[in-house]
Backbone as JSON Lines, residues from 0, in Angstrom:
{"i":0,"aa":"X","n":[0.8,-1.2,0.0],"ca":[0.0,0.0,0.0],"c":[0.84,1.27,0.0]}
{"i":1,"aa":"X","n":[1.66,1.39,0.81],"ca":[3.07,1.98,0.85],"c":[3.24,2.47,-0.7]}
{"i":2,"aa":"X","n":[3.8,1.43,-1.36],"ca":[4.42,1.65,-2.29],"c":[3.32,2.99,-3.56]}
{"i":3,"aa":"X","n":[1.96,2.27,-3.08],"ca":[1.0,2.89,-4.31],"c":[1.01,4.5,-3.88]}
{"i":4,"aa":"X","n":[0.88,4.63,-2.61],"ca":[0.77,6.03,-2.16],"c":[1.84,7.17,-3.03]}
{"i":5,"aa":"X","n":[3.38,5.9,-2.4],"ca":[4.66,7.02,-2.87],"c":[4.52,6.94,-4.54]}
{"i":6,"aa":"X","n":[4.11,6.18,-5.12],"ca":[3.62,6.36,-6.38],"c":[2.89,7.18,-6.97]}
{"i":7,"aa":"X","n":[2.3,7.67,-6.78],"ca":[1.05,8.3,-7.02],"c":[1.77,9.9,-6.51]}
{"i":8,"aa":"X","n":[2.14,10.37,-5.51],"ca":[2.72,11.56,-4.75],"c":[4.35,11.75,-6.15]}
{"i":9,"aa":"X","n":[4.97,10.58,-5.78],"ca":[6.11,10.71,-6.96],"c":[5.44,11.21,-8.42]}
{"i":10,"aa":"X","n":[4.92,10.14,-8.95],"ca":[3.94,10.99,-10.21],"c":[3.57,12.18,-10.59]}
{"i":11,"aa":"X","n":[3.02,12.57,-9.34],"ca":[2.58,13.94,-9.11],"c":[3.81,15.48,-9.22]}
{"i":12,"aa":"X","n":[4.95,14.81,-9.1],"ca":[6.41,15.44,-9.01],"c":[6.74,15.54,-7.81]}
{"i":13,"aa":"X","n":[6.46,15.55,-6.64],"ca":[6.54,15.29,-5.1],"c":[7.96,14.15,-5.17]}
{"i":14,"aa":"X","n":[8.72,15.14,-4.68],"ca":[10.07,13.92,-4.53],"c":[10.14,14.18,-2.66]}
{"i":15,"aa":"X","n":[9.26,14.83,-2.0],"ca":[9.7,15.13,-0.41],"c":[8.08,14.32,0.06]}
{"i":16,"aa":"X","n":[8.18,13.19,0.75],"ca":[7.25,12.54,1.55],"c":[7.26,12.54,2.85]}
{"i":17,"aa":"X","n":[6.49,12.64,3.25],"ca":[6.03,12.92,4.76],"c":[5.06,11.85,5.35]}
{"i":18,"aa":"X","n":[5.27,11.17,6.34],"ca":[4.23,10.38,7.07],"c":[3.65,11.11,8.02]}
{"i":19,"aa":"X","n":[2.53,10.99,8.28],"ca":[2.07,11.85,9.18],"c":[0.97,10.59,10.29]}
{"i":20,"aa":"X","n":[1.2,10.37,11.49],"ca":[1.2,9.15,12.3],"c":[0.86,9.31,13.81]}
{"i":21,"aa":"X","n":[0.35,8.66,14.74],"ca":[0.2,8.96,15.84],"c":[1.71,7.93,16.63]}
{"i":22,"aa":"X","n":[1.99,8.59,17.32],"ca":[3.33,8.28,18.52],"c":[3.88,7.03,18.06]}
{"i":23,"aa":"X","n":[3.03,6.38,18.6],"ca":[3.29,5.07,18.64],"c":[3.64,4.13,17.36]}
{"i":24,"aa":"X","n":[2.63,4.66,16.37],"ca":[3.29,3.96,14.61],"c":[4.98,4.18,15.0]}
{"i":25,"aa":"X","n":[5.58,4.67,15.45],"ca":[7.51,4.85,15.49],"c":[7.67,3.08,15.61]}
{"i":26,"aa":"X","n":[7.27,2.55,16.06],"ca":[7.57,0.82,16.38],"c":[6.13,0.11,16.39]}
{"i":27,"aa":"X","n":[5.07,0.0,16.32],"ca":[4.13,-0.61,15.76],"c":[4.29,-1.18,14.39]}
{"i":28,"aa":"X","n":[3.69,-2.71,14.41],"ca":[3.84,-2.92,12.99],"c":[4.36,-4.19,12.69]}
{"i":29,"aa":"X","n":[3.91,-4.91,12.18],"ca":[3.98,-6.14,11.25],"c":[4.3,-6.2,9.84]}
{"i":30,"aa":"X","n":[5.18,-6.45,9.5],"ca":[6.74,-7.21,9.88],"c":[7.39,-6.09,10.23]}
{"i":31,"aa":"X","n":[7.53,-4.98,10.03],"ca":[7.95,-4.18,10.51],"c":[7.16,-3.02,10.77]}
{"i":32,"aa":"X","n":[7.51,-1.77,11.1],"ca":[6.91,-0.65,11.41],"c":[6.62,0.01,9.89]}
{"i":33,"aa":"X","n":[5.48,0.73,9.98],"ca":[5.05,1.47,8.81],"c":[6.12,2.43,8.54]}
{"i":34,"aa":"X","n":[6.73,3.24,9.29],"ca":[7.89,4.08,8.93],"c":[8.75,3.96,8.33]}
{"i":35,"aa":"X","n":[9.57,2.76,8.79],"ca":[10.36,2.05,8.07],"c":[10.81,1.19,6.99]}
{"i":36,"aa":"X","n":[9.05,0.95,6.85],"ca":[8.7,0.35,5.05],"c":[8.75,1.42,4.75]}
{"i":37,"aa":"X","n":[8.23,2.64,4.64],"ca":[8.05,3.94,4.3],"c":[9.37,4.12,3.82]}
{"i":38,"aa":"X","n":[10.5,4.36,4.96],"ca":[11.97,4.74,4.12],"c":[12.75,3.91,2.7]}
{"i":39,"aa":"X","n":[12.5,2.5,3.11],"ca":[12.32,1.28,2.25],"c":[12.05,1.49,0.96]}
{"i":40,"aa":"X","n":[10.34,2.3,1.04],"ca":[10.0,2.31,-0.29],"c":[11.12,3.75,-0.89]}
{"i":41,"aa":"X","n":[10.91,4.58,-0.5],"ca":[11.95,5.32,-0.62],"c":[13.26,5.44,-1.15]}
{"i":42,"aa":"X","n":[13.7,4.78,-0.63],"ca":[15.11,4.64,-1.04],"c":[14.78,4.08,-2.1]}
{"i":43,"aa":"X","n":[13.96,2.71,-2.56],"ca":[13.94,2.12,-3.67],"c":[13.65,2.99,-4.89]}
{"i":44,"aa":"X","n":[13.02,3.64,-4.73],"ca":[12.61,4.73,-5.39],"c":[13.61,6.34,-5.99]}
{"i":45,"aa":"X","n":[14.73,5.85,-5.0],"ca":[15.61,6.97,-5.57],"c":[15.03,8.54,-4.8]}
{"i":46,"aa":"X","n":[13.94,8.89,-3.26],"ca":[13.93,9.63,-2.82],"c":[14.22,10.05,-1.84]}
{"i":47,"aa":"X","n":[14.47,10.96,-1.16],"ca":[14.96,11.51,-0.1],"c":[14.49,10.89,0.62]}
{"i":48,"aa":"X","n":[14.77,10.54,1.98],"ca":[14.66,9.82,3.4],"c":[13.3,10.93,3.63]}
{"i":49,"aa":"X","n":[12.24,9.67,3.73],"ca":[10.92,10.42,4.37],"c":[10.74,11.39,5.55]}
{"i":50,"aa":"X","n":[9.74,12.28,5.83],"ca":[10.06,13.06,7.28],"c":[8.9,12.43,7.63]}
{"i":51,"aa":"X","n":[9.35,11.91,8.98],"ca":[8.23,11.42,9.74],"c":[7.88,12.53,10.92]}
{"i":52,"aa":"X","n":[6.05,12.84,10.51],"ca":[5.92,13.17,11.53],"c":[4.66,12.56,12.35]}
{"i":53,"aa":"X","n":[5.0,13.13,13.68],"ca":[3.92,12.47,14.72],"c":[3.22,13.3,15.76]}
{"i":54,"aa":"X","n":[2.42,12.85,16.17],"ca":[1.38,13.37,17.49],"c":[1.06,12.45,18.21]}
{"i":55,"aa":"X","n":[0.61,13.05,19.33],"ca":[0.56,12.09,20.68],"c":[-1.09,11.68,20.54]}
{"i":56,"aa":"X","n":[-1.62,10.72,20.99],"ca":[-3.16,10.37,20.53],"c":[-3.02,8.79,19.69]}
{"i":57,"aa":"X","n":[-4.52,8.35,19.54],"ca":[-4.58,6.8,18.9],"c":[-5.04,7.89,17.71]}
{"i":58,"aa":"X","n":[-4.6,6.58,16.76],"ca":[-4.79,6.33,15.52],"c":[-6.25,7.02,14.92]}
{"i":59,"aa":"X","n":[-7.09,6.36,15.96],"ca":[-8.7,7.43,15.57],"c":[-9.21,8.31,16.14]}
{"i":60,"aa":"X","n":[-8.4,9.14,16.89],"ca":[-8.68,10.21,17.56],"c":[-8.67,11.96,16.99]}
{"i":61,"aa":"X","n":[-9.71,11.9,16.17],"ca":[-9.32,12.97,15.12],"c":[-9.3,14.02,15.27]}
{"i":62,"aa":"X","n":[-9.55,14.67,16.9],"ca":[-9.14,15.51,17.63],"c":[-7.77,15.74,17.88]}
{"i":63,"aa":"X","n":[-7.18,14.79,18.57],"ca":[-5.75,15.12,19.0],"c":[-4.96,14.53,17.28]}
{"i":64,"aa":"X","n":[-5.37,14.39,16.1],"ca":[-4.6,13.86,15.44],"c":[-4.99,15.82,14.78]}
{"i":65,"aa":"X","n":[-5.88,16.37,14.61],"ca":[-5.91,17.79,14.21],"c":[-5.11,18.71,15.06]}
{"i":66,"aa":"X","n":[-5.06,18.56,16.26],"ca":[-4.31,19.32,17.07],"c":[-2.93,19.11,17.05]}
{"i":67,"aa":"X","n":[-1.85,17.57,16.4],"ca":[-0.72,17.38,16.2],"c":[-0.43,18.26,14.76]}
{"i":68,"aa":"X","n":[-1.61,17.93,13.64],"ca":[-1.52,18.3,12.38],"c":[-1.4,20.2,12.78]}
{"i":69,"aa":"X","n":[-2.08,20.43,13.25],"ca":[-2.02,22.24,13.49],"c":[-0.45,22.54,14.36]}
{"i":70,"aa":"X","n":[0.08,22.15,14.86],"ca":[1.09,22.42,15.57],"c":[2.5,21.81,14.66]}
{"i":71,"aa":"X","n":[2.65,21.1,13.98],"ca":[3.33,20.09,12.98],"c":[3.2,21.95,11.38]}
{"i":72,"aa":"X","n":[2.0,22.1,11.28],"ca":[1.66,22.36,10.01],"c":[2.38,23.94,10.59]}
{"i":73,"aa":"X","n":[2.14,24.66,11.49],"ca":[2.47,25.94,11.98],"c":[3.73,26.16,12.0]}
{"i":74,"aa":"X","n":[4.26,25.52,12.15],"ca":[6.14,25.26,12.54],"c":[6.89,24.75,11.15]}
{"i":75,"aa":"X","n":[6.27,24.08,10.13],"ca":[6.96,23.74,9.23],"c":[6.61,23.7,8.01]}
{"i":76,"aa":"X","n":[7.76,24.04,6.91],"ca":[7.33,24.22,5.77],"c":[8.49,23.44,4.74]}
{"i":77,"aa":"X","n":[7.53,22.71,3.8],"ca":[8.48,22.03,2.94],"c":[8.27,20.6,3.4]}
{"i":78,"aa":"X","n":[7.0,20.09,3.42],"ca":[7.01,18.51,4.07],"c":[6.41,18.15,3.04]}
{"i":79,"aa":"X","n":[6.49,18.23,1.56],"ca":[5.71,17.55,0.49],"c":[4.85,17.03,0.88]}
{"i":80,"aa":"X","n":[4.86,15.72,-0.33],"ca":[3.53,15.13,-0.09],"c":[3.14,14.46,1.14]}
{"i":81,"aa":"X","n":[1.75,13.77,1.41],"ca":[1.64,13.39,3.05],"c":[0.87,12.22,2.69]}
{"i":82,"aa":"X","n":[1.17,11.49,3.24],"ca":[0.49,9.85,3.57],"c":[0.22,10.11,5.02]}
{"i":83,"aa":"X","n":[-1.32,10.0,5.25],"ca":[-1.67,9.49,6.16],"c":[-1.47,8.11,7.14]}
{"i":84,"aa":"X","n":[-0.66,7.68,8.05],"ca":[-0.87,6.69,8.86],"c":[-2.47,5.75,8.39]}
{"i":85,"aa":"X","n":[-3.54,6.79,8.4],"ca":[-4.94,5.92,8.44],"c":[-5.65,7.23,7.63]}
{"i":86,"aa":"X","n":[-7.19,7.35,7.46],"ca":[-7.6,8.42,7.13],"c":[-7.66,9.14,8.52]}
{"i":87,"aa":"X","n":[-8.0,8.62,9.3],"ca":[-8.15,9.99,10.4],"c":[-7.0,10.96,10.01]}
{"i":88,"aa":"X","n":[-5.68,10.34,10.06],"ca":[-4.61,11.19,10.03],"c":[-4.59,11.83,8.53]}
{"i":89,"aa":"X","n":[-5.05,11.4,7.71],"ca":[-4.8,12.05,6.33],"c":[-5.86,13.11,6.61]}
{"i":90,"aa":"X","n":[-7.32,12.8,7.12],"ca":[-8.69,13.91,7.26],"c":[-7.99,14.89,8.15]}
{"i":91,"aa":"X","n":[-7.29,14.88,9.35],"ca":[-6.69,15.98,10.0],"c":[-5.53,17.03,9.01]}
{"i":92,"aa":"X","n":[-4.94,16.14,8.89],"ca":[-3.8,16.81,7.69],"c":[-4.41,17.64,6.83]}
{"i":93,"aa":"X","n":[-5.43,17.25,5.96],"ca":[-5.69,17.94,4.99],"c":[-6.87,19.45,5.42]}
{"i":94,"aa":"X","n":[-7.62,19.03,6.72],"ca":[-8.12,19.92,7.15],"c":[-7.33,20.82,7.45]}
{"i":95,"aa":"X","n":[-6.77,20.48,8.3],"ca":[-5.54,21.64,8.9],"c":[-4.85,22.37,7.89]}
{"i":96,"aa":"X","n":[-4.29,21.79,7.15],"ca":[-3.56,22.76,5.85],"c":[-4.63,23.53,5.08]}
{"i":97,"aa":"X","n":[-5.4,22.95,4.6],"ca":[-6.68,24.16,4.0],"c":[-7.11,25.19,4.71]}
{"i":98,"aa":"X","n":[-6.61,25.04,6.08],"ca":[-7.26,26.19,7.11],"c":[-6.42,27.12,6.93]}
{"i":99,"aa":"X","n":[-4.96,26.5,7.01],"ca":[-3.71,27.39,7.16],"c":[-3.09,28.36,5.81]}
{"i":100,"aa":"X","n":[-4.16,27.31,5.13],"ca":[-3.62,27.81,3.44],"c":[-2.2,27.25,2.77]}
{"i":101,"aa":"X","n":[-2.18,26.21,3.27],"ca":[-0.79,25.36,3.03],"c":[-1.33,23.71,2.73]}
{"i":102,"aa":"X","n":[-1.71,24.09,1.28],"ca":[-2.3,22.82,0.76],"c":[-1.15,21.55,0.19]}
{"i":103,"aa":"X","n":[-1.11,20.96,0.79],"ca":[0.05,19.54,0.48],"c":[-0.91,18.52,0.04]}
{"i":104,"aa":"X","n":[-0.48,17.94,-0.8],"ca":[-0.76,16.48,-1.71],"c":[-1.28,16.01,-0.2]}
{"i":105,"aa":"X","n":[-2.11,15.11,0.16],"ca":[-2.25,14.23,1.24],"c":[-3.14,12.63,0.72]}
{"i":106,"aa":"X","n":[-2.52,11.62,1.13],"ca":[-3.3,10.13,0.67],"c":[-3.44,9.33,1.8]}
{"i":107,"aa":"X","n":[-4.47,8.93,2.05],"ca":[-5.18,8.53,2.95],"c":[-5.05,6.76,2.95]}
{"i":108,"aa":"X","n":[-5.53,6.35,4.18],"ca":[-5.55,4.98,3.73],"c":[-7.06,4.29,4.6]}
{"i":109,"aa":"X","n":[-7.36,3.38,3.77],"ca":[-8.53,2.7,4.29],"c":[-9.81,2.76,3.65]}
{"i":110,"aa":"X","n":[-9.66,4.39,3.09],"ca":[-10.96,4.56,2.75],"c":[-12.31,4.72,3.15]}
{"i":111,"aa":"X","n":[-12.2,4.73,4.79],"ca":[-13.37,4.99,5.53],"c":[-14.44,5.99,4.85]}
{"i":112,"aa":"X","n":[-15.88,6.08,5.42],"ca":[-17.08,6.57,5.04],"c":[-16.61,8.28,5.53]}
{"i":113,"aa":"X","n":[-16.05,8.44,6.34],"ca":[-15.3,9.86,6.8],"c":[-14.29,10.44,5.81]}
{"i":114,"aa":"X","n":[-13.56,9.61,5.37],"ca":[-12.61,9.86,4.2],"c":[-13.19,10.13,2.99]}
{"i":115,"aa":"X","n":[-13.65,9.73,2.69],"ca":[-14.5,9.69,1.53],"c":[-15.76,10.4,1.12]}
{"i":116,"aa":"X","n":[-16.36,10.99,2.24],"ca":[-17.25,12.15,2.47],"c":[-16.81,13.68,2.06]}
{"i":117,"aa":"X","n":[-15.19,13.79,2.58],"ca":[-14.53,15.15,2.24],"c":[-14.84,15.62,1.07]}
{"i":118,"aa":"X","n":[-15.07,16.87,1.06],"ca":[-15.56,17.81,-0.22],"c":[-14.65,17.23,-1.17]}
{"i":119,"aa":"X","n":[-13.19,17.26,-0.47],"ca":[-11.97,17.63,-1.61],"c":[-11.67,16.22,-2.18]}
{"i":120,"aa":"X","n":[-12.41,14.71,-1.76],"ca":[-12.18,13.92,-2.61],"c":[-10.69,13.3,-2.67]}
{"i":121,"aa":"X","n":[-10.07,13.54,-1.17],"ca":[-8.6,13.14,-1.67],"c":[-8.39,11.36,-1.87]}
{"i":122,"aa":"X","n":[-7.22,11.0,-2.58],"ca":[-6.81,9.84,-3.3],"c":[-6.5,8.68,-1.74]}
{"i":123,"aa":"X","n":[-6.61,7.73,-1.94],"ca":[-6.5,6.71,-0.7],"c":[-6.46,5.4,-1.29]}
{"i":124,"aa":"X","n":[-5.0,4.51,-0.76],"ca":[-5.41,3.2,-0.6],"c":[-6.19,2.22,-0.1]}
{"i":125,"aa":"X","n":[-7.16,1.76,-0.37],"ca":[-7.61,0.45,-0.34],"c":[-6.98,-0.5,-0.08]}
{"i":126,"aa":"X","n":[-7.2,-0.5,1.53],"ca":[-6.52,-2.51,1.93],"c":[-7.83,-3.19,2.01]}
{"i":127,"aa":"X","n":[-8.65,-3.04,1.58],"ca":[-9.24,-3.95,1.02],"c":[-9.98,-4.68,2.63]}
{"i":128,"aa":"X","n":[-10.11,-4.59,3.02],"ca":[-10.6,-4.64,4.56],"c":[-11.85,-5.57,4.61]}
{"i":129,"aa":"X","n":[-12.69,-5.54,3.67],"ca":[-14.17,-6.43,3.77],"c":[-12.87,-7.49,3.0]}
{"i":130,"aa":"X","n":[-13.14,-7.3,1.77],"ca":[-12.51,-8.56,1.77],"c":[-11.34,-9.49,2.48]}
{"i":131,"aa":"X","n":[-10.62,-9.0,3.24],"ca":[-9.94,-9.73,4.09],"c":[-10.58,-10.51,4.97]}
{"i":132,"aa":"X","n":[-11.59,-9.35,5.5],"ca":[-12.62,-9.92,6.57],"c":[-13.49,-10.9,5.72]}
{"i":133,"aa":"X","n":[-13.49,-11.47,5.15],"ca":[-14.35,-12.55,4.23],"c":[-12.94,-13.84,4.2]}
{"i":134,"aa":"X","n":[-12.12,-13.34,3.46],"ca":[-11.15,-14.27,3.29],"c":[-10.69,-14.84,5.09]}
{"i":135,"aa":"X","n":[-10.78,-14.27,5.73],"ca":[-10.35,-14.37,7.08],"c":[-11.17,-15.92,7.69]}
{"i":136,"aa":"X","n":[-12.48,-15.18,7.7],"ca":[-13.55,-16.02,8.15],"c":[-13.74,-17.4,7.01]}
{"i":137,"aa":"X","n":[-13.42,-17.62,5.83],"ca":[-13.44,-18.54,5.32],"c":[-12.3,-19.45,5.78]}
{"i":138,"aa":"X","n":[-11.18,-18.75,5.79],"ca":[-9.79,-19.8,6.49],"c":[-10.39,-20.52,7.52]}
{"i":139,"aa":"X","n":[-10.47,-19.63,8.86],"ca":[-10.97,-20.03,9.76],"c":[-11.97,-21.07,9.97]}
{"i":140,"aa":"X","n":[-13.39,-21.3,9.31],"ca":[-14.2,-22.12,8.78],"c":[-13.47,-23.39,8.38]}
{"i":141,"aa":"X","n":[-12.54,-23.37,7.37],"ca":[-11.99,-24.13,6.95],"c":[-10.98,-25.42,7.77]}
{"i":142,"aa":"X","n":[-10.72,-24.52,8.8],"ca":[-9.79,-24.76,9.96],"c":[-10.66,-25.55,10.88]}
{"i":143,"aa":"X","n":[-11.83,-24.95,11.09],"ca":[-12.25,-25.26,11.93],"c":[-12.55,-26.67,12.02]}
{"i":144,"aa":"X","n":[-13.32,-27.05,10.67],"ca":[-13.94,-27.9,9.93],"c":[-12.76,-28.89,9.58]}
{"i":145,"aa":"X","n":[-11.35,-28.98,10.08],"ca":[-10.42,-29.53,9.64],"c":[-9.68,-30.05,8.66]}
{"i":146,"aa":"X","n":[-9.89,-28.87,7.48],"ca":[-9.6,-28.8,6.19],"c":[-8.28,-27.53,6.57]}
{"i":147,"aa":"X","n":[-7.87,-27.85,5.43],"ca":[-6.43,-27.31,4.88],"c":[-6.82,-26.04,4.19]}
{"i":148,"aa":"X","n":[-5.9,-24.55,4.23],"ca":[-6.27,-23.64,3.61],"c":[-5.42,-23.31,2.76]}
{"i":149,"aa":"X","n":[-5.92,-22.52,1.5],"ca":[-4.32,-22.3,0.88],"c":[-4.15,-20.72,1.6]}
{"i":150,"aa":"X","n":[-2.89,-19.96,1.16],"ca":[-2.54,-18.26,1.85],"c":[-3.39,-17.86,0.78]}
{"i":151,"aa":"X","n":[-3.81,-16.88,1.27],"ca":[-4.74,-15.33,0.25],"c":[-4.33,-14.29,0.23]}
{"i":152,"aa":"X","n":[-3.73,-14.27,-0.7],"ca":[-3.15,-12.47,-0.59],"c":[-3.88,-11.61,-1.47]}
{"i":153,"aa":"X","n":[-4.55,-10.41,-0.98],"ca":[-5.09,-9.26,-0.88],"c":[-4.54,-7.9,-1.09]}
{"i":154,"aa":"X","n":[-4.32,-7.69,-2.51],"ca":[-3.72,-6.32,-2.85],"c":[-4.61,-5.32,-2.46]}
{"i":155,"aa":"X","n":[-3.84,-4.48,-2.18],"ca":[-4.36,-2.98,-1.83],"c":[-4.4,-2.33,-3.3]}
{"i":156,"aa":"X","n":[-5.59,-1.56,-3.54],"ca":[-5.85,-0.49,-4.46],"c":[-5.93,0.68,-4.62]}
{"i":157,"aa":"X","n":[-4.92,1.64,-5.12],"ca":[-5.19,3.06,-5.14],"c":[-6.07,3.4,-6.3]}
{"i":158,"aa":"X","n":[-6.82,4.46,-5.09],"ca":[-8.63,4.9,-5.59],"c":[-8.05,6.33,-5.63]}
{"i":159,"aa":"X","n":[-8.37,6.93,-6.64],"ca":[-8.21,8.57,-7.24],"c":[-9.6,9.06,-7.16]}
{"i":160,"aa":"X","n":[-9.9,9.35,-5.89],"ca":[-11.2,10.18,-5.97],"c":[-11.78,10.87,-6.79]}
C-alpha cells in the first residue's frame, strides 16, 4: 500500500514525503513498522529519506490527530507530499492545511465513510478490509472444519477520488 501512495505523490512530481502518524506507529507494525517500510520504499525509489511526523493520541482520535496536524503544520514548511498513517490522520492533515492555506498532496488509507465524504475527494489506498474480513472467516471455517487452507493475498488499491 506503501508503495502505491509514494507512487502516485512521486507521479505527481513530489520527490519530499512525509508520514504523518500517531506516537506510537515509530515501532508498531507487522513485519515491521510502517515508517520504516516507508523509508524502504523510498530509497527504492531513488527519494529523499521520508520526514516522519507524529502526534501524541490513537490512531482514531481525530481531535488530538488535528491538534498534532495544526502544531506540525504551523512550525513547518516544505514537508511535500503526506500519507496518512490511516484516514483519520490524512482527514486531520488535509483539514488543517486548507485552514492554514498550506495545501500539500495528502493520501489517505482505508478509505473509511469519513474519508470519503470530504468535499476535496482526496486519493486513498484500499486494503481492502471487507474482503480480508471474508477471506479471514473462510480460512478459519476451513480450519475449523479440519480442512487445509491455501494463503490469500489481498492487494491494496489506489482509488483517485
Amino acid at each position: 500500500g506503501l508503495e502505491l501512495a509514494v507512487d502516485h505523490l512521486a507521479g505527481k512530481g513530489w520527490r519530499r514525503i512525509s508520514l504523518y502518524a500517531p506516537s506510537y506507529a515509530r515501532e508498531a507494525g507487522l513485519p515491521k513498522p510502517r515508517p520504516e517500510i516507508l523509508s524502504d520504499v523510498c530509497r527504492r525509489r531513488r527519494l529523499p529519506r521520508p520526514h516522519l511526523c507524529y502526534y501524541d493520541g490513537e490512531s482514531w482520535d481525530l481531535a488530538a490527530a488535528v491538534e498534532g496536524a495544526t502544531r506540525l503544520l504551523s512550525k513547518n514548511a516544505g514537508l511535500g507530499g503526506v500519507i496518512g498513517y490511516n484516514d483519520v490522520c490524512a482527514t486531520a492533515w488535509a483539514l488543517v492545511a486548507r485552514e492554514l492555506g498550506r495545501p500539500n498532496p495528502v493520501v489517505g488509507f482505508d478509505g473509511t465513510m469519513l474519508f470519503r465524504s470530504l468535499p476535496s475527494r482526496l486519493p486513498y489506498v484500499d486494503l481492502g478490509a471487507a474482503a480480508v474480513a471474508v477471506a479471514a472467516t473462510d480460512v478459519l471455517m476451513k480450519l475449523l472444519g479440519g480442512k487445509r487452507s491455501r494463503p490469500v493475498v489481498i492487494d491494496p488499491v489506489f482509488v483517485c477520488a
